[in-house]
PDB file of C-alpha atoms in Angstrom:
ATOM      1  CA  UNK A 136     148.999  67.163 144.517  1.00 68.00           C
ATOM      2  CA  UNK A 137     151.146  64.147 144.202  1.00 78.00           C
ATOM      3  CA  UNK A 138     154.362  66.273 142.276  1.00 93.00           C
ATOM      4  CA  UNK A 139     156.263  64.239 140.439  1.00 96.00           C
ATOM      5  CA  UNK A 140     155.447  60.578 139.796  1.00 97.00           C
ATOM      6  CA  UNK A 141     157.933  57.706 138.189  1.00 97.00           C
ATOM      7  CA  UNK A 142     156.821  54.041 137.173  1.00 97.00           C
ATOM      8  CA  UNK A 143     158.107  51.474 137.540  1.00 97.00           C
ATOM      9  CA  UNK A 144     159.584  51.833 140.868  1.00 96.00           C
ATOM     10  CA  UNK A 145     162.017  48.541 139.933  1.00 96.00           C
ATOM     11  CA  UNK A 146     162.846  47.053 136.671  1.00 96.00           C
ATOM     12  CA  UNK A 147     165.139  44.005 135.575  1.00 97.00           C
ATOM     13  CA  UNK A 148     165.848  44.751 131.734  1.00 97.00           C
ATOM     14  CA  UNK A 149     167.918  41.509 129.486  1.00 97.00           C
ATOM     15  CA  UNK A 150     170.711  43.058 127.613  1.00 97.00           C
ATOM     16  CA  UNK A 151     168.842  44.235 124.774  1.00 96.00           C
ATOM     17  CA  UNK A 152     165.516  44.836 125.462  1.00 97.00           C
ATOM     18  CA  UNK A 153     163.965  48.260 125.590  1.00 96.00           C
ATOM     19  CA  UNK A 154     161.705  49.901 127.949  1.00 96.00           C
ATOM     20  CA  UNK A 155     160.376  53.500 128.833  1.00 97.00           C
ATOM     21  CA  UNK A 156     160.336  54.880 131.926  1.00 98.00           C
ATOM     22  CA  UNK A 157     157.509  56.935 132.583  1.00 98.00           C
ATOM     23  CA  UNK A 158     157.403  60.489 134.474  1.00 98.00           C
ATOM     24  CA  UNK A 159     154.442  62.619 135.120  1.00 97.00           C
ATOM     25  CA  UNK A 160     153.906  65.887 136.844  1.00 97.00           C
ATOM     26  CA  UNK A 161     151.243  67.676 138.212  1.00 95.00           C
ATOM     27  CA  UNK A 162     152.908  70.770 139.036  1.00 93.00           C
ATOM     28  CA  UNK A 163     152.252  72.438 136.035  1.00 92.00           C
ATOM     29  CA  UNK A 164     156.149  72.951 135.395  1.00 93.00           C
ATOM     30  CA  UNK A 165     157.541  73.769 132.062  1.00 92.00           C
ATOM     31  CA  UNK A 166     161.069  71.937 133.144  1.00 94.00           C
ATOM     32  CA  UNK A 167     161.598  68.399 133.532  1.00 95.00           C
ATOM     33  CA  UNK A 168     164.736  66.522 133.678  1.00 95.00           C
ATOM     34  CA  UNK A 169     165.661  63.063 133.065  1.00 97.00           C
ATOM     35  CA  UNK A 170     169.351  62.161 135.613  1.00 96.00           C
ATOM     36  CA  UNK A 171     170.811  58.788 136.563  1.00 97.00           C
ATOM     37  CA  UNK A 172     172.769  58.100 139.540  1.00 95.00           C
ATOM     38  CA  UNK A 173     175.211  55.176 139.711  1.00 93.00           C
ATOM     39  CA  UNK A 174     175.952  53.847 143.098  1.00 85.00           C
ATOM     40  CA  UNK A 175     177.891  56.430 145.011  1.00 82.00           C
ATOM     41  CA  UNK A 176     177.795  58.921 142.845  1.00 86.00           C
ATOM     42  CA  UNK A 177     176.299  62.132 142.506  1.00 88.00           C
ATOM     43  CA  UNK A 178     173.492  62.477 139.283  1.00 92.00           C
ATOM     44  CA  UNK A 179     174.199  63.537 135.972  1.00 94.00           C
ATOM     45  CA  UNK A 180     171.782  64.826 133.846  1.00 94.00           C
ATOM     46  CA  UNK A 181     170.299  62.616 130.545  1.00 96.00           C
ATOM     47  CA  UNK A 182     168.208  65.082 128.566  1.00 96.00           C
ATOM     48  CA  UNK A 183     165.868  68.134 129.569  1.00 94.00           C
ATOM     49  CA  UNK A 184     162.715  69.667 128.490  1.00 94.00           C
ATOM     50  CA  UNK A 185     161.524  73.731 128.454  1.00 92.00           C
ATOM     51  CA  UNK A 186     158.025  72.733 127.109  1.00 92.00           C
ATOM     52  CA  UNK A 187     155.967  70.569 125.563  1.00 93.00           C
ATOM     53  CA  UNK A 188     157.517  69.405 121.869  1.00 94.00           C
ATOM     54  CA  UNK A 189     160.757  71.041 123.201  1.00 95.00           C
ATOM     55  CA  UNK A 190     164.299  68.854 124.760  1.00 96.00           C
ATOM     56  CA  UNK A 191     167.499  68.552 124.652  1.00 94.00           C
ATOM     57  CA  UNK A 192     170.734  66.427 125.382  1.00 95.00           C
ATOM     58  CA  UNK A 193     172.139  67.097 128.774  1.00 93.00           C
ATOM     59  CA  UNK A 194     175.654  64.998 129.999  1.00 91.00           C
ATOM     60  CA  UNK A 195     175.098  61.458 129.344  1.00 95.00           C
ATOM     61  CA  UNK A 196     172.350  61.345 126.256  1.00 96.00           C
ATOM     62  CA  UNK A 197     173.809  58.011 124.693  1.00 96.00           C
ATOM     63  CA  UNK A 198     171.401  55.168 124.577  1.00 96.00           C
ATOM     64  CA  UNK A 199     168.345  56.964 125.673  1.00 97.00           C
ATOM     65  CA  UNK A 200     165.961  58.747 123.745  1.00 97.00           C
ATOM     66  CA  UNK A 201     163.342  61.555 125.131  1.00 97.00           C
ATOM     67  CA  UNK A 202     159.512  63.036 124.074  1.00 95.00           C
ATOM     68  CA  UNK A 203     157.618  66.034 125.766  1.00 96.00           C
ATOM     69  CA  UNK A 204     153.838  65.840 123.717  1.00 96.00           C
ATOM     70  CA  UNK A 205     152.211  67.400 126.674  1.00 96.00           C
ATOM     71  CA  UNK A 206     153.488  69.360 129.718  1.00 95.00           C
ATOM     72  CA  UNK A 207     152.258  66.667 132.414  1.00 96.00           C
ATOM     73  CA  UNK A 208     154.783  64.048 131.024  1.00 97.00           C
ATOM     74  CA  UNK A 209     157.836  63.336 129.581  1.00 98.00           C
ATOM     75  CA  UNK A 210     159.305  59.602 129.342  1.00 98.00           C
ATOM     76  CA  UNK A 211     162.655  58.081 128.917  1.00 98.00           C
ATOM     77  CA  UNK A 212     163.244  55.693 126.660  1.00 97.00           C
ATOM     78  CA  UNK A 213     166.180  53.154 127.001  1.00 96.00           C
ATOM     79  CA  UNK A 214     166.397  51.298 123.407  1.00 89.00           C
ATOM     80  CA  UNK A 215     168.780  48.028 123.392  1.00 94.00           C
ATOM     81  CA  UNK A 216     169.985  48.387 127.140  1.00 95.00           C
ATOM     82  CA  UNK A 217     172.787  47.611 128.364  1.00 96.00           C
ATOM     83  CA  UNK A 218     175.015  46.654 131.308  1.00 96.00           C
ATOM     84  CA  UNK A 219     176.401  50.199 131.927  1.00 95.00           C
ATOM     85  CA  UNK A 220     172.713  51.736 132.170  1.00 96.00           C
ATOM     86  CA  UNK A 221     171.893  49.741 135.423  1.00 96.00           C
ATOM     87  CA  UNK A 222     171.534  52.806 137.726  1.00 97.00           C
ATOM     88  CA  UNK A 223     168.847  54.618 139.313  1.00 97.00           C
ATOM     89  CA  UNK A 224     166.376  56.999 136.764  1.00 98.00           C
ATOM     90  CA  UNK A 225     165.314  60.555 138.432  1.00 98.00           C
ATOM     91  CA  UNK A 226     162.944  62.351 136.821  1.00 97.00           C
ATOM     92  CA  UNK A 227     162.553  66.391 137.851  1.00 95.00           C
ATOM     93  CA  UNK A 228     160.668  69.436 137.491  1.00 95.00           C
ATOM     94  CA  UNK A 229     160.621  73.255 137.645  1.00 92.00           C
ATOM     95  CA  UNK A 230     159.383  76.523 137.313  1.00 87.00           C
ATOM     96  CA  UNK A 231     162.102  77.600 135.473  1.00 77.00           C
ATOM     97  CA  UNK A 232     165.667  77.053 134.702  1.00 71.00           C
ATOM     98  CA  UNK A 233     169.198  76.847 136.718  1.00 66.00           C
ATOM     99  CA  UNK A 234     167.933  79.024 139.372  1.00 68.00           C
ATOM    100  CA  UNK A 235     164.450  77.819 139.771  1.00 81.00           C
ATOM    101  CA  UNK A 236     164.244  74.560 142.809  1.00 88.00           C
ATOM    102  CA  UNK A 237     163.720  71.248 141.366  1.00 92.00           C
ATOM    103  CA  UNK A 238     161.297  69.061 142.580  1.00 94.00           C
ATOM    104  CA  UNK A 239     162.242  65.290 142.571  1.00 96.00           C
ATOM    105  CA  UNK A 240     160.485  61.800 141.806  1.00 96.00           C
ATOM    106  CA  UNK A 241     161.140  58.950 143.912  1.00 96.00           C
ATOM    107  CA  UNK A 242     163.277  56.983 141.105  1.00 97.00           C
ATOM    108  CA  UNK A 243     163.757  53.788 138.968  1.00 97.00           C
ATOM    109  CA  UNK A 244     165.941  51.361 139.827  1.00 96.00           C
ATOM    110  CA  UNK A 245     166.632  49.822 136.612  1.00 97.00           C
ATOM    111  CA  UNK A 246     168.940  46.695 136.536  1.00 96.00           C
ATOM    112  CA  UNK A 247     170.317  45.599 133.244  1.00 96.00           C
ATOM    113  CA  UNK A 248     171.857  41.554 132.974  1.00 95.00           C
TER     114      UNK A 248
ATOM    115  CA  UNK B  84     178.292  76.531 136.856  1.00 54.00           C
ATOM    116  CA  UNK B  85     180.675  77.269 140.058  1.00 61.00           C
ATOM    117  CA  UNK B  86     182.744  74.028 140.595  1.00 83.00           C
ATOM    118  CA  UNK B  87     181.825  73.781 144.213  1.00 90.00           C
ATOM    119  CA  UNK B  88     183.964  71.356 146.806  1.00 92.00           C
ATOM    120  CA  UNK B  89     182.627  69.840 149.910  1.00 96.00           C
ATOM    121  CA  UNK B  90     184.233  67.039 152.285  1.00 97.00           C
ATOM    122  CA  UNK B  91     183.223  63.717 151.067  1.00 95.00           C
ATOM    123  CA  UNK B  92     181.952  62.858 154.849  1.00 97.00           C
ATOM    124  CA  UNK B  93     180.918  64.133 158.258  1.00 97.00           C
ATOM    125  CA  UNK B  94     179.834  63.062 161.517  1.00 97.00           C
ATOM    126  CA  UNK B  95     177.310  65.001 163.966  1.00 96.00           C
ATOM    127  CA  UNK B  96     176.003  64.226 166.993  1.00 97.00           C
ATOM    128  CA  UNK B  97     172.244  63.983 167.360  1.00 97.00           C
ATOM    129  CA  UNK B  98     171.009  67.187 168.810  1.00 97.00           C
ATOM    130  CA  UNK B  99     173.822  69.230 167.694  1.00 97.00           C
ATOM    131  CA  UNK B 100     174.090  71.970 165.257  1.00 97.00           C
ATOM    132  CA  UNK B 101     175.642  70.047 162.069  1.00 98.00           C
ATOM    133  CA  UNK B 102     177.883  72.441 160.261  1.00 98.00           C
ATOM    134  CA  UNK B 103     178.563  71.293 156.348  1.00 98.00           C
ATOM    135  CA  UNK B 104     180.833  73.478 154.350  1.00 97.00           C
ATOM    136  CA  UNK B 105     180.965  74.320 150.638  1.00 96.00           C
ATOM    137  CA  UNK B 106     183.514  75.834 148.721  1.00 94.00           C
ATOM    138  CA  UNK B 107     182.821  77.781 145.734  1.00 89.00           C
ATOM    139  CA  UNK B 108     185.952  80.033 144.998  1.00 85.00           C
ATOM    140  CA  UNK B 109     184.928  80.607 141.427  1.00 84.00           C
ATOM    141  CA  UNK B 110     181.603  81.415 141.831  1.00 85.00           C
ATOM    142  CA  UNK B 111     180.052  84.536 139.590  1.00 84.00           C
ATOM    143  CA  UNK B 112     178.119  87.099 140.836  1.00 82.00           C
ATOM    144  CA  UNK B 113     175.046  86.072 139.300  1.00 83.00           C
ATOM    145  CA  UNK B 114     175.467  82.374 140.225  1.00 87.00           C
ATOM    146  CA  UNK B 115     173.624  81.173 143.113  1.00 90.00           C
ATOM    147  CA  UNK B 116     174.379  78.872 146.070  1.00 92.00           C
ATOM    148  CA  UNK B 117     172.036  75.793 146.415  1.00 93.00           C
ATOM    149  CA  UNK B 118     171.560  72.874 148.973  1.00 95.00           C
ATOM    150  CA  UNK B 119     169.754  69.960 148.141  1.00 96.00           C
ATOM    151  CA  UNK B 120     169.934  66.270 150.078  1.00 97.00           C
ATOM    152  CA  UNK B 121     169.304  63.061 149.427  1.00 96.00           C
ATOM    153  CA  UNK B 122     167.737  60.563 151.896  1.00 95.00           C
ATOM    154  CA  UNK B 123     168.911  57.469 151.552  1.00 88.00           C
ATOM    155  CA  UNK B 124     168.693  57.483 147.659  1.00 80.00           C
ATOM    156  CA  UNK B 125     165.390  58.885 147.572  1.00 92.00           C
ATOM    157  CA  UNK B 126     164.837  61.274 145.068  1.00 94.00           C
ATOM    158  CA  UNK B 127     167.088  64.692 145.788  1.00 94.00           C
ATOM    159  CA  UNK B 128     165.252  67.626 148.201  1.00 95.00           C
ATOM    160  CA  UNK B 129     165.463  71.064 147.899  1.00 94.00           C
ATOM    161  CA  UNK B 130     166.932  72.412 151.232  1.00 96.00           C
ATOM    162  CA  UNK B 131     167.805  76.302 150.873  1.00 95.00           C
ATOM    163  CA  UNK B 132     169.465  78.623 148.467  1.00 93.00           C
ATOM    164  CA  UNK B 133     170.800  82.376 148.345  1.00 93.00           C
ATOM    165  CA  UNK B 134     173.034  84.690 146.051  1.00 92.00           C
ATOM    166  CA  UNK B 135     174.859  86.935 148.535  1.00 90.00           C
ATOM    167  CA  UNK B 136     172.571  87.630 152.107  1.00 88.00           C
ATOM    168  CA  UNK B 137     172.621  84.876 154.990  1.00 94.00           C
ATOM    169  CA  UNK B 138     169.487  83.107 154.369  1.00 96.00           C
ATOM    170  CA  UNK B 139     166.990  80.968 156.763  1.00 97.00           C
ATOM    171  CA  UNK B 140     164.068  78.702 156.123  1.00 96.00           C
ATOM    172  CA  UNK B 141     162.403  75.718 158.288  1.00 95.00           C
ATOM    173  CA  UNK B 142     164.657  73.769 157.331  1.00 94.00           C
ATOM    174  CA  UNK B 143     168.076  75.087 158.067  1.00 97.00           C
ATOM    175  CA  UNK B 144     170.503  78.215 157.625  1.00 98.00           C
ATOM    176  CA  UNK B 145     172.846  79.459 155.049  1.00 98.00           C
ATOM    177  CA  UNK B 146     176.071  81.281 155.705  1.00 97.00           C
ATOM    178  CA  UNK B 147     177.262  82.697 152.509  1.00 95.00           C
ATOM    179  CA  UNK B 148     181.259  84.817 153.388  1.00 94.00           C
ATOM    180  CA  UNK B 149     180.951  88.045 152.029  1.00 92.00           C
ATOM    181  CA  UNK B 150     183.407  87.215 149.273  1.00 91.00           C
ATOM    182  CA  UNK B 151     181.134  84.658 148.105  1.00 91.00           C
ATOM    183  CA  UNK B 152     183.850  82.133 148.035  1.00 91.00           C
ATOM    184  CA  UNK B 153     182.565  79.614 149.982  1.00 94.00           C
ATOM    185  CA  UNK B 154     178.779  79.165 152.427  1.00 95.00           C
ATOM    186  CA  UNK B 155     178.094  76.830 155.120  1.00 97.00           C
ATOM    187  CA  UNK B 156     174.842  74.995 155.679  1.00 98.00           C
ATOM    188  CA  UNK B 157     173.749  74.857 159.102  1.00 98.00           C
ATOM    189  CA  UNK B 158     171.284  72.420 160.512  1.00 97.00           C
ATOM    190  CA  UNK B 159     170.439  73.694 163.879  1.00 96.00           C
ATOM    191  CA  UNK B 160     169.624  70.648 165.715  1.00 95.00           C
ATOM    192  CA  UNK B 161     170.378  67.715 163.927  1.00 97.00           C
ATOM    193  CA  UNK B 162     168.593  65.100 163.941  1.00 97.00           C
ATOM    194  CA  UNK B 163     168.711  61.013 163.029  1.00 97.00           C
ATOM    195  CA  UNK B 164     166.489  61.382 159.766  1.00 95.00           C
ATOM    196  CA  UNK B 165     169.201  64.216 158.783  1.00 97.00           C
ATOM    197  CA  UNK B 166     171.358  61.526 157.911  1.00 97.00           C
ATOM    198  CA  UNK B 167     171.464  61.602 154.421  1.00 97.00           C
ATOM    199  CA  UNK B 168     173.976  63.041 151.078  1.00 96.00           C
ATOM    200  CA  UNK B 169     173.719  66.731 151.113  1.00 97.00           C
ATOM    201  CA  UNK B 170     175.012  68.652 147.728  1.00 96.00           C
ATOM    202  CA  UNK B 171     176.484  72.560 147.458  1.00 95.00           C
ATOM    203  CA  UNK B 172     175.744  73.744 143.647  1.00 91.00           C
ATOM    204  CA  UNK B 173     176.172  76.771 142.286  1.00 86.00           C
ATOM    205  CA  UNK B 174     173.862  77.745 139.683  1.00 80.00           C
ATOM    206  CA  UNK B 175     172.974  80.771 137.501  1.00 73.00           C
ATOM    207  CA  UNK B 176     169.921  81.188 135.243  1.00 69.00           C
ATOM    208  CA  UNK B 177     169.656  79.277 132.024  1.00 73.00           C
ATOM    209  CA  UNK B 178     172.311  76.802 132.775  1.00 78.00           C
ATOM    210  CA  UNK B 179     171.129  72.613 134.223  1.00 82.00           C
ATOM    211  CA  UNK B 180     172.311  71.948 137.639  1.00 85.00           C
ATOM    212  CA  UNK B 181     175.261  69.996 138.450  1.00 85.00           C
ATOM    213  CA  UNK B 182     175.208  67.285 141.143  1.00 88.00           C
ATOM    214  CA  UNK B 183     178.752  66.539 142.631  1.00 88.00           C
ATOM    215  CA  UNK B 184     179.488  63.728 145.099  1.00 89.00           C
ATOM    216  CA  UNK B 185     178.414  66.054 147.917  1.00 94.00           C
ATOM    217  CA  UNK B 186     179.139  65.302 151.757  1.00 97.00           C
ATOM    218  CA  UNK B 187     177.781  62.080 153.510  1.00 96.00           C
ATOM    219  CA  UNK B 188     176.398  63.587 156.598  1.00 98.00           C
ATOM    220  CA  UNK B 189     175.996  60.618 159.516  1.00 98.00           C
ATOM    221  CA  UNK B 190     174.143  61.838 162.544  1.00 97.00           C
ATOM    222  CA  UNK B 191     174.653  59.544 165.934  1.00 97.00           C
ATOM    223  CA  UNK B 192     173.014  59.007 168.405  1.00 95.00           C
TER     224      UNK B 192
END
């Protein structure tokens, strides 16, 4: 099983360009989770999924948009990015949700000039 | 969610038991105590949780004080590749987690 999967694994974006950041999971997990982490700090969570055709905003929705078609994947889409969303992109899954673990994907490191 | 609080840094020596404290004063009784770490920002890993009983698994140990007010995370013998961010949430069903800043743990050799 490889888990949870993220591409790219690096990205340079121009200020207003778009891109999607793809996460897949082979966990068979109806949870996912979309966070960002900005250097030092801990990671705050972008939007969430409970199923397939199912999300919703979590702490820091502006400026990215989210779809959940199937339950394997569920991309993050940054439309006309922007300085402030250079950060690293987590992507998560699980069972269940709040007291369920979530597992992890190694990140995007998305720059933004 | 608990508002947990954890020192922002700690030192251990390598082979040591590294002791990293968590407090949770306003914890419910349904909320649960998690531990994750990050590696040298590598994606976040599960370490342990528990609700109310001391709890062990391969990894480490949880102390949770019978008030439920605050837990400890115990790493037995610590080693180098321990060195990493380690986070205290507190978490009940239904609700998203909430990463703080957690505790920079620095193991030395």
């Amino acid at each position: 099983n490889a888990g949870v999967t993220q591409t790219p694994k690096f990205r340079i974006l121009k200020i207003g360009q778009s891109m999607t950041l793809q996460c897949t999971q082979d966990m068979n997990h109806n949870y996912m989770y979309w966070y960002r982490q900005d250097p030092g700090m801990g990671l705050k969570l972008i939007y969430y999924s409970v199923g397939a055709g199912i999300t919703d905003k979590g702490e820091v929705p502006n400026g990215y948009n989210v779809s959940r078609s199937t339950t394997e994947d569920f991309p993050l889409r940054l439309e006309l990015a922007a300085p402030s969303q250079t950060s690293v992109y987590f992507c998560a899954t699980s069972g269940g949700r709040g007291t369920d673990t979530q597992y992890f994907g190694p990140g995007t490191r998305l720059t933004v000039l | 969610d608990a508002k947990t609080t954890q020192p922002p840094s700690m030192d251990c020596a390598e082979g040591r038991a590294a002791n990293l404290p968590c407090n949770h004063s306003t914890i419910s009784g349904n909320e649960y105590v998690y531990w994750y770490r990050q590696i040298h920002s590598q994606g976040p890993q599960y370490i342990i949780h528990g609700l109310k009983n001391n709890e062990t698994n391969e990894m480490a140990s949880l102390i949770i004080t019978e008030d439920r007010k605050s837990s400890t995370l115990i790493l037995p013998h610590a080693t180098l590749r321990d060195t990493a961010v380690y986070y205290c949430i507190g978490n009940n069903y239904g609700q998203n987690f909430v990463f703080g800043p957690g505790t920079r743990l620095s193991v030395l050799p």
